[in-house]
Short mmCIF file of C-alpha atoms in Angstrom, two decimals:
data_model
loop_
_atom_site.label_atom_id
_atom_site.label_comp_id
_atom_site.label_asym_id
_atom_site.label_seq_id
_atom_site.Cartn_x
_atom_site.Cartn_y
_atom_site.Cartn_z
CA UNK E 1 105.08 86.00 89.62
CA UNK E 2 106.20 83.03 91.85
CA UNK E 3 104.62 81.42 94.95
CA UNK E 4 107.12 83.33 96.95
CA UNK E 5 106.81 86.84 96.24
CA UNK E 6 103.01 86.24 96.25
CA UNK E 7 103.27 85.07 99.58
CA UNK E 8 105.14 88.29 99.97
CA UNK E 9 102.92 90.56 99.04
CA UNK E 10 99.90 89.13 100.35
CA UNK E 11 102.00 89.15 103.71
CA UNK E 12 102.23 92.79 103.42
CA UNK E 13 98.89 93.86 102.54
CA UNK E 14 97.80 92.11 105.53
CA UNK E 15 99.97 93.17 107.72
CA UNK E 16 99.26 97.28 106.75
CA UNK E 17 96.15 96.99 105.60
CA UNK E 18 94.02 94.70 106.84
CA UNK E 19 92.36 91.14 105.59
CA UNK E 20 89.99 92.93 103.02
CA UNK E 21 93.02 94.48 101.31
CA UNK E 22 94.72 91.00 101.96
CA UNK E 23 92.33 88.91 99.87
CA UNK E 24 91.62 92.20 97.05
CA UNK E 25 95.18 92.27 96.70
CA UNK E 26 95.31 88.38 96.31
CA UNK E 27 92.93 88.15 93.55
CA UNK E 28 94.09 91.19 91.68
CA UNK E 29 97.72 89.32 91.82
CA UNK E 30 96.26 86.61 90.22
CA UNK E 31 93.91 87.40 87.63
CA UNK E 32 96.22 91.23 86.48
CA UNK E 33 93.14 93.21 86.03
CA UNK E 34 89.68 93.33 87.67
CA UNK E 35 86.31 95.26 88.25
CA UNK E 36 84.92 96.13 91.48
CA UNK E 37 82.57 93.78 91.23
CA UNK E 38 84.22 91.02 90.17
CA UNK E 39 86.49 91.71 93.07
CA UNK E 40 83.97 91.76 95.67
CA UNK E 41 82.62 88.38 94.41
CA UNK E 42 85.69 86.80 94.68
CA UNK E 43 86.76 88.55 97.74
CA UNK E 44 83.90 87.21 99.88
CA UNK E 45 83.43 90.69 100.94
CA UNK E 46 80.75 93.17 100.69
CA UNK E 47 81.03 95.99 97.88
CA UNK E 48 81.08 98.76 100.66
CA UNK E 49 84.28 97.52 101.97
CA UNK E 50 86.35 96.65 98.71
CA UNK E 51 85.86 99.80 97.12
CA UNK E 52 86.94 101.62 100.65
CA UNK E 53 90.04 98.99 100.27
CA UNK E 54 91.06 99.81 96.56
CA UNK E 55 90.54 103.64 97.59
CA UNK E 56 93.15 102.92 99.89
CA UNK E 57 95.30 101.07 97.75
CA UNK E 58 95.05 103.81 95.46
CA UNK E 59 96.16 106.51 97.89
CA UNK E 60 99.35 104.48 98.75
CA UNK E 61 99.68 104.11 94.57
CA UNK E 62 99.81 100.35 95.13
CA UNK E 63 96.90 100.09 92.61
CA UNK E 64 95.42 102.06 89.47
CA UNK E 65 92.90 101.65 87.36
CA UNK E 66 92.34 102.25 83.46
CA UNK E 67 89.09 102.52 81.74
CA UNK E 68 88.08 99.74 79.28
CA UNK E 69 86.00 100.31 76.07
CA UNK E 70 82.46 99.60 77.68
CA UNK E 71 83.76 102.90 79.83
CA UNK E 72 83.74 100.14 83.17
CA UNK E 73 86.45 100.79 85.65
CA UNK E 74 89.06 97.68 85.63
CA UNK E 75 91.91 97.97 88.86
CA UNK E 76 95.31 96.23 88.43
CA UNK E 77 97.90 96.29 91.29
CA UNK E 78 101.72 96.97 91.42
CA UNK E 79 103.89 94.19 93.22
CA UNK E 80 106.99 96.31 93.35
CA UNK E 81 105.28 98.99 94.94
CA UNK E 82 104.08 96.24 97.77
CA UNK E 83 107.75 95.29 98.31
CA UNK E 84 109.22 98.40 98.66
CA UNK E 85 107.14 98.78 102.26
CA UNK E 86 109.69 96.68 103.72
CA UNK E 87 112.61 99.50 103.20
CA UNK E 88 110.29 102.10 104.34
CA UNK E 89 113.20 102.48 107.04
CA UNK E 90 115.69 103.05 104.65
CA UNK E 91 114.21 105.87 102.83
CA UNK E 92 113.09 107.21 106.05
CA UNK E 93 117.04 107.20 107.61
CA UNK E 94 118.37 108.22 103.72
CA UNK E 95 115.95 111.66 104.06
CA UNK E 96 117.09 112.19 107.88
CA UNK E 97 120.67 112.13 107.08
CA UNK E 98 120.77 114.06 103.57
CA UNK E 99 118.20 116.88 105.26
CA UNK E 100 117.96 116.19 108.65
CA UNK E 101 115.17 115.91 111.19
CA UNK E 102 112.75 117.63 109.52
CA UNK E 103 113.41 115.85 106.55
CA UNK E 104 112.78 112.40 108.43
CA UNK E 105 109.19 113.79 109.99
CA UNK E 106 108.31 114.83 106.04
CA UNK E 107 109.48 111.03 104.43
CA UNK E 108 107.51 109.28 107.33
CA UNK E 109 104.52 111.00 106.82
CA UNK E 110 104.47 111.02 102.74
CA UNK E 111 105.12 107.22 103.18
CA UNK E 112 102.76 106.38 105.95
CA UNK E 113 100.24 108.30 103.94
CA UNK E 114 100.88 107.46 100.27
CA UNK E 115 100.14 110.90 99.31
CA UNK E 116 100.06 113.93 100.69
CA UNK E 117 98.95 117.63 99.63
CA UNK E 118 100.53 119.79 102.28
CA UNK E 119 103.29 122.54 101.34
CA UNK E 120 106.16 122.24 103.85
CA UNK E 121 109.42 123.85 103.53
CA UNK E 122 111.68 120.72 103.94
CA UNK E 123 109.28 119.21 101.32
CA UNK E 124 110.94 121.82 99.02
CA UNK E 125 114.37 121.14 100.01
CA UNK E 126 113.87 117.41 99.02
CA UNK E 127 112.11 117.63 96.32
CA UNK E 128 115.20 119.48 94.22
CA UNK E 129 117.07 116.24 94.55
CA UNK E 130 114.35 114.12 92.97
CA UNK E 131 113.40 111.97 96.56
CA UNK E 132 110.00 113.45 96.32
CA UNK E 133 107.49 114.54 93.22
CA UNK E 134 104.16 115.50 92.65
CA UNK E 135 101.35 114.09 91.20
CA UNK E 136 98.64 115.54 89.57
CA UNK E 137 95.06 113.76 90.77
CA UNK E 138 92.47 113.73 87.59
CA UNK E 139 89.66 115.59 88.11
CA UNK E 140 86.45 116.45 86.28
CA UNK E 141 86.87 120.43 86.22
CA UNK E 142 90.09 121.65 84.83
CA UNK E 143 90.04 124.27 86.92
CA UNK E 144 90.65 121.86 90.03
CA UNK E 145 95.01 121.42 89.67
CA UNK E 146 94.95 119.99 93.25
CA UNK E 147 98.79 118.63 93.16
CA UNK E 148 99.46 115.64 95.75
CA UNK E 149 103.19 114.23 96.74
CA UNK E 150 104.35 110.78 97.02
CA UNK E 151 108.01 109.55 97.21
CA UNK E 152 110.41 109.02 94.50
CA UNK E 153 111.60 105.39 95.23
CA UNK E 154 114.25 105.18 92.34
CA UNK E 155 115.79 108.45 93.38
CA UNK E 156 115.99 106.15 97.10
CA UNK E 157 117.45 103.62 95.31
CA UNK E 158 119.79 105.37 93.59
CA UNK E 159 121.02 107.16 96.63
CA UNK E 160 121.49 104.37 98.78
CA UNK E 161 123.43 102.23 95.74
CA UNK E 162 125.86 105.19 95.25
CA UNK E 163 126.12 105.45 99.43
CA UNK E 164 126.78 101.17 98.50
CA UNK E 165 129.40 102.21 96.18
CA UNK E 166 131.19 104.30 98.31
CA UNK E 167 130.97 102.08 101.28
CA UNK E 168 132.65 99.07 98.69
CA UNK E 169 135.31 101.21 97.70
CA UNK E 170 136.47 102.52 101.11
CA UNK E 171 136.53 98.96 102.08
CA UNK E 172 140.27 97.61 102.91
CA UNK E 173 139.00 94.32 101.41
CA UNK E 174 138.76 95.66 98.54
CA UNK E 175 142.26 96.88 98.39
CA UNK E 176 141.67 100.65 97.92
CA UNK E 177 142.23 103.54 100.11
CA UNK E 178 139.91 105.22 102.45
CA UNK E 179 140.56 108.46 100.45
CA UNK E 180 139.46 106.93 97.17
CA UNK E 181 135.59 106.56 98.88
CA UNK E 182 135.79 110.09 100.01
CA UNK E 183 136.96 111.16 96.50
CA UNK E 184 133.25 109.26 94.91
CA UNK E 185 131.37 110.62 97.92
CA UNK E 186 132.65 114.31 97.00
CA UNK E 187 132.07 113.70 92.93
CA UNK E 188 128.11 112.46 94.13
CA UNK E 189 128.00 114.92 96.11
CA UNK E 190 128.57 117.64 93.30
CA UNK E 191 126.13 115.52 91.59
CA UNK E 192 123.59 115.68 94.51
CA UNK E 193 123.32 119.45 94.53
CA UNK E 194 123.01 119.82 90.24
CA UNK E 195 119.61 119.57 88.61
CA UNK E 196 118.86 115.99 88.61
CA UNK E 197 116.76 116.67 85.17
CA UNK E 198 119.57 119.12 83.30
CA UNK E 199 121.04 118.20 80.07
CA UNK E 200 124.53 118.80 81.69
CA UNK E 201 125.40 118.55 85.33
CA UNK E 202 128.85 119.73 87.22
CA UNK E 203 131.84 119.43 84.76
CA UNK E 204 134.18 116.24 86.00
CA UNK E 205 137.36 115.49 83.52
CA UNK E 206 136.85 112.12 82.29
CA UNK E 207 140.10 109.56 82.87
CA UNK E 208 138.58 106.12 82.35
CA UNK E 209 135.29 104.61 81.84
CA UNK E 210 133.78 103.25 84.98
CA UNK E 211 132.89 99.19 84.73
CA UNK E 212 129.87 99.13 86.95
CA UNK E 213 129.41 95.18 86.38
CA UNK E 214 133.42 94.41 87.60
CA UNK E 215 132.76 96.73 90.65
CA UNK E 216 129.41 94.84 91.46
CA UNK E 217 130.73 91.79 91.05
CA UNK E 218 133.78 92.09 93.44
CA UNK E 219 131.30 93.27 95.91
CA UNK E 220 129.70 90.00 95.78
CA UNK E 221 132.92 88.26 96.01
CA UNK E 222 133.89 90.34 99.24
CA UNK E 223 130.72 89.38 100.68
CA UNK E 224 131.17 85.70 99.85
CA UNK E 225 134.49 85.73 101.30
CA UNK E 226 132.87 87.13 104.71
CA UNK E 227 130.51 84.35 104.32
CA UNK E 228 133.40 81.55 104.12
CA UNK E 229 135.70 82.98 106.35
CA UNK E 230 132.82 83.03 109.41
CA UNK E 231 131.82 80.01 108.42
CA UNK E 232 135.16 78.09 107.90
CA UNK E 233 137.72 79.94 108.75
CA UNK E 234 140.82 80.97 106.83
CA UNK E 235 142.49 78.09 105.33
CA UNK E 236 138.77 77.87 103.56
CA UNK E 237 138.92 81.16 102.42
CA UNK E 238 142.42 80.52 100.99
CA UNK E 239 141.17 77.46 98.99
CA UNK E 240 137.57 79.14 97.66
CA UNK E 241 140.41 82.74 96.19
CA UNK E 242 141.85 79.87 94.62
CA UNK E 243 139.15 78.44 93.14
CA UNK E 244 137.66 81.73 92.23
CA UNK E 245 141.11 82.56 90.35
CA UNK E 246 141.75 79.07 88.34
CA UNK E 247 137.69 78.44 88.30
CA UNK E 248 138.73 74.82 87.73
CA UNK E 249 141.44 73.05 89.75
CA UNK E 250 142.50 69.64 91.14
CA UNK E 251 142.66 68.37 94.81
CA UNK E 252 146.42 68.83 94.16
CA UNK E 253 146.80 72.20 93.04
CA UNK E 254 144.59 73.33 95.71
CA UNK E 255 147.38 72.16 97.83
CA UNK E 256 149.96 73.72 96.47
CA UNK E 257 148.14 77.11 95.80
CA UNK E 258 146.75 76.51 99.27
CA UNK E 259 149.81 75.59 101.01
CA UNK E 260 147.74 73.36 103.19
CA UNK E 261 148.19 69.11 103.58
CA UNK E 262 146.73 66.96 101.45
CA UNK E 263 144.41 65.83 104.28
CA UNK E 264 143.32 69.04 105.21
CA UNK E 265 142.78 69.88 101.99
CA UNK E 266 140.31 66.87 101.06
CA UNK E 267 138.64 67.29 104.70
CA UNK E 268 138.22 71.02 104.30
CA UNK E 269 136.76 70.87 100.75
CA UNK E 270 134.28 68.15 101.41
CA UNK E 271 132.97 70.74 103.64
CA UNK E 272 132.37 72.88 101.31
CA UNK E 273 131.34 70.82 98.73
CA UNK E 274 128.49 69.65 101.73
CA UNK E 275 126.99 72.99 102.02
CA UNK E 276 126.97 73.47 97.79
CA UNK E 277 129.70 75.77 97.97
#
């Protein structure tokens, strides 16, 4: 993991949690796997309060913990999990508009909570697209099922890239129609209300395969070109299409492609070349 995303983390932890979980999250970072002990030792803190941290940890499944062969209790903590926090918003918003208000009240209080073993209606209605599922919490007696619900963030993520999609497509700078984004948002749509889990969803007549990386890639470049053009105007967006067409040019060409004076030309890409673009 790098300095950064450390930083990141521990950033988080502190900021919803507390110090305790702060400096238990730290050392778990570092060393992958640790006892309780271990982690109160290095923590500083006493053993009361880092076992009520990992508990909390564990109810907002940003740690686990697996069993080694002396039958001691080892925790180990989940980055990714961490990081998704900050987008808390986004899931929040992406339940209110699929299922409305409701909806919003039920994502808040899943994700504020980690977990949570109420039975609400709208909880129903979102958990047939896949935003929410159920865990099942071990227990001693196997006659205890008690079933507990947390989010689903790749169904989130999935939602808001297809929502991405659409957005790219609709997009006049991408030089497609409006009605070809409402044509996608109608197919997901179909896909939206089918069993996520089936072995076959709605029927759609297949006309070409779909090239995920080229439709990526000239969102990127759309978003670049927003980025030059507010930054340098439009004779430097002219010059960076033409360098992303002929990849590698001369001053002179750039000219002529360009249809700008060889002194603009120099002065213009000396900017860019300044700020490693």
């Amino acid at each position: 993991m790098s300095h950064n995303k450390s930083n990141l983390c521990k950033s988080i932890l502190k900021d919803n949690f507390g110090e305790v979980a702060e400096a238990v999250g730290c050392h778990l970072l570092k060393d992958n796997i640790c006892a309780l002990r271990y982690l109160a030792l290095k923590s500083k803190f006493s053993l009361e309060q880092t076992k009520k941290v990992l508990c909390v940890l564990l109810q907002h499944n940003i740690c686990d913990y697996i069993t080694d062969s002396k039958g001691t209790l080892e925790y180990l903590i989940d980055s990714e999990i961490i990081l998704r926090r900050i987008r808390f918003p986004n899931y929040i918003y992406c339940a209110k508009t699929l299922y409305g208000d409701a909806a919003e009240l039920v994502a808040e209080e899943i994700l504020q909570n980690g977990q949570i073993d109420v039975k609400i209606e709208p909880i129903l209605a979102i958990v047939k697209t896949s935003l929410m599922i159920y865990t099942k919490i071990p227990v001693t007696e196997p006659d205890d099922a008690g079933i507990y619900w947390k989010a689903n963030f790749d169904r989130f993520h999935q939602y808001m890239r297809d929502q991405l999609m659409i957005t790219a497509i609709a997009s006049k700078g991408l030089y497609f129609q409006q009605k070809a984004g409402e044509v996608l948002r109608h197919y997901y749509v179909s896909e939206l209300k089918s069993d996520p889990y089936s072995t076959v969803t709605n029927a759609v007549t297949l006309t070409g395969e779909s090239d995920i990386y080229k439709a990526l890639t000239q969102i990127a470049t759309s978003h670049l070109e927003s980025v030059v053009l507010e930054s340098f105007g439009s004779k430097c967006l002219r010059i960076f299409r033409v360098l992303l067409l002929k990849k590698h040019v001369e001053q002179k060409q750039i000219e002529d492609f360009a249809m700008i004076s060889a002194k603009e030309a120099k002065e213009l890409l000396y900017n860019m070349f300044s700020r490693n673009l």
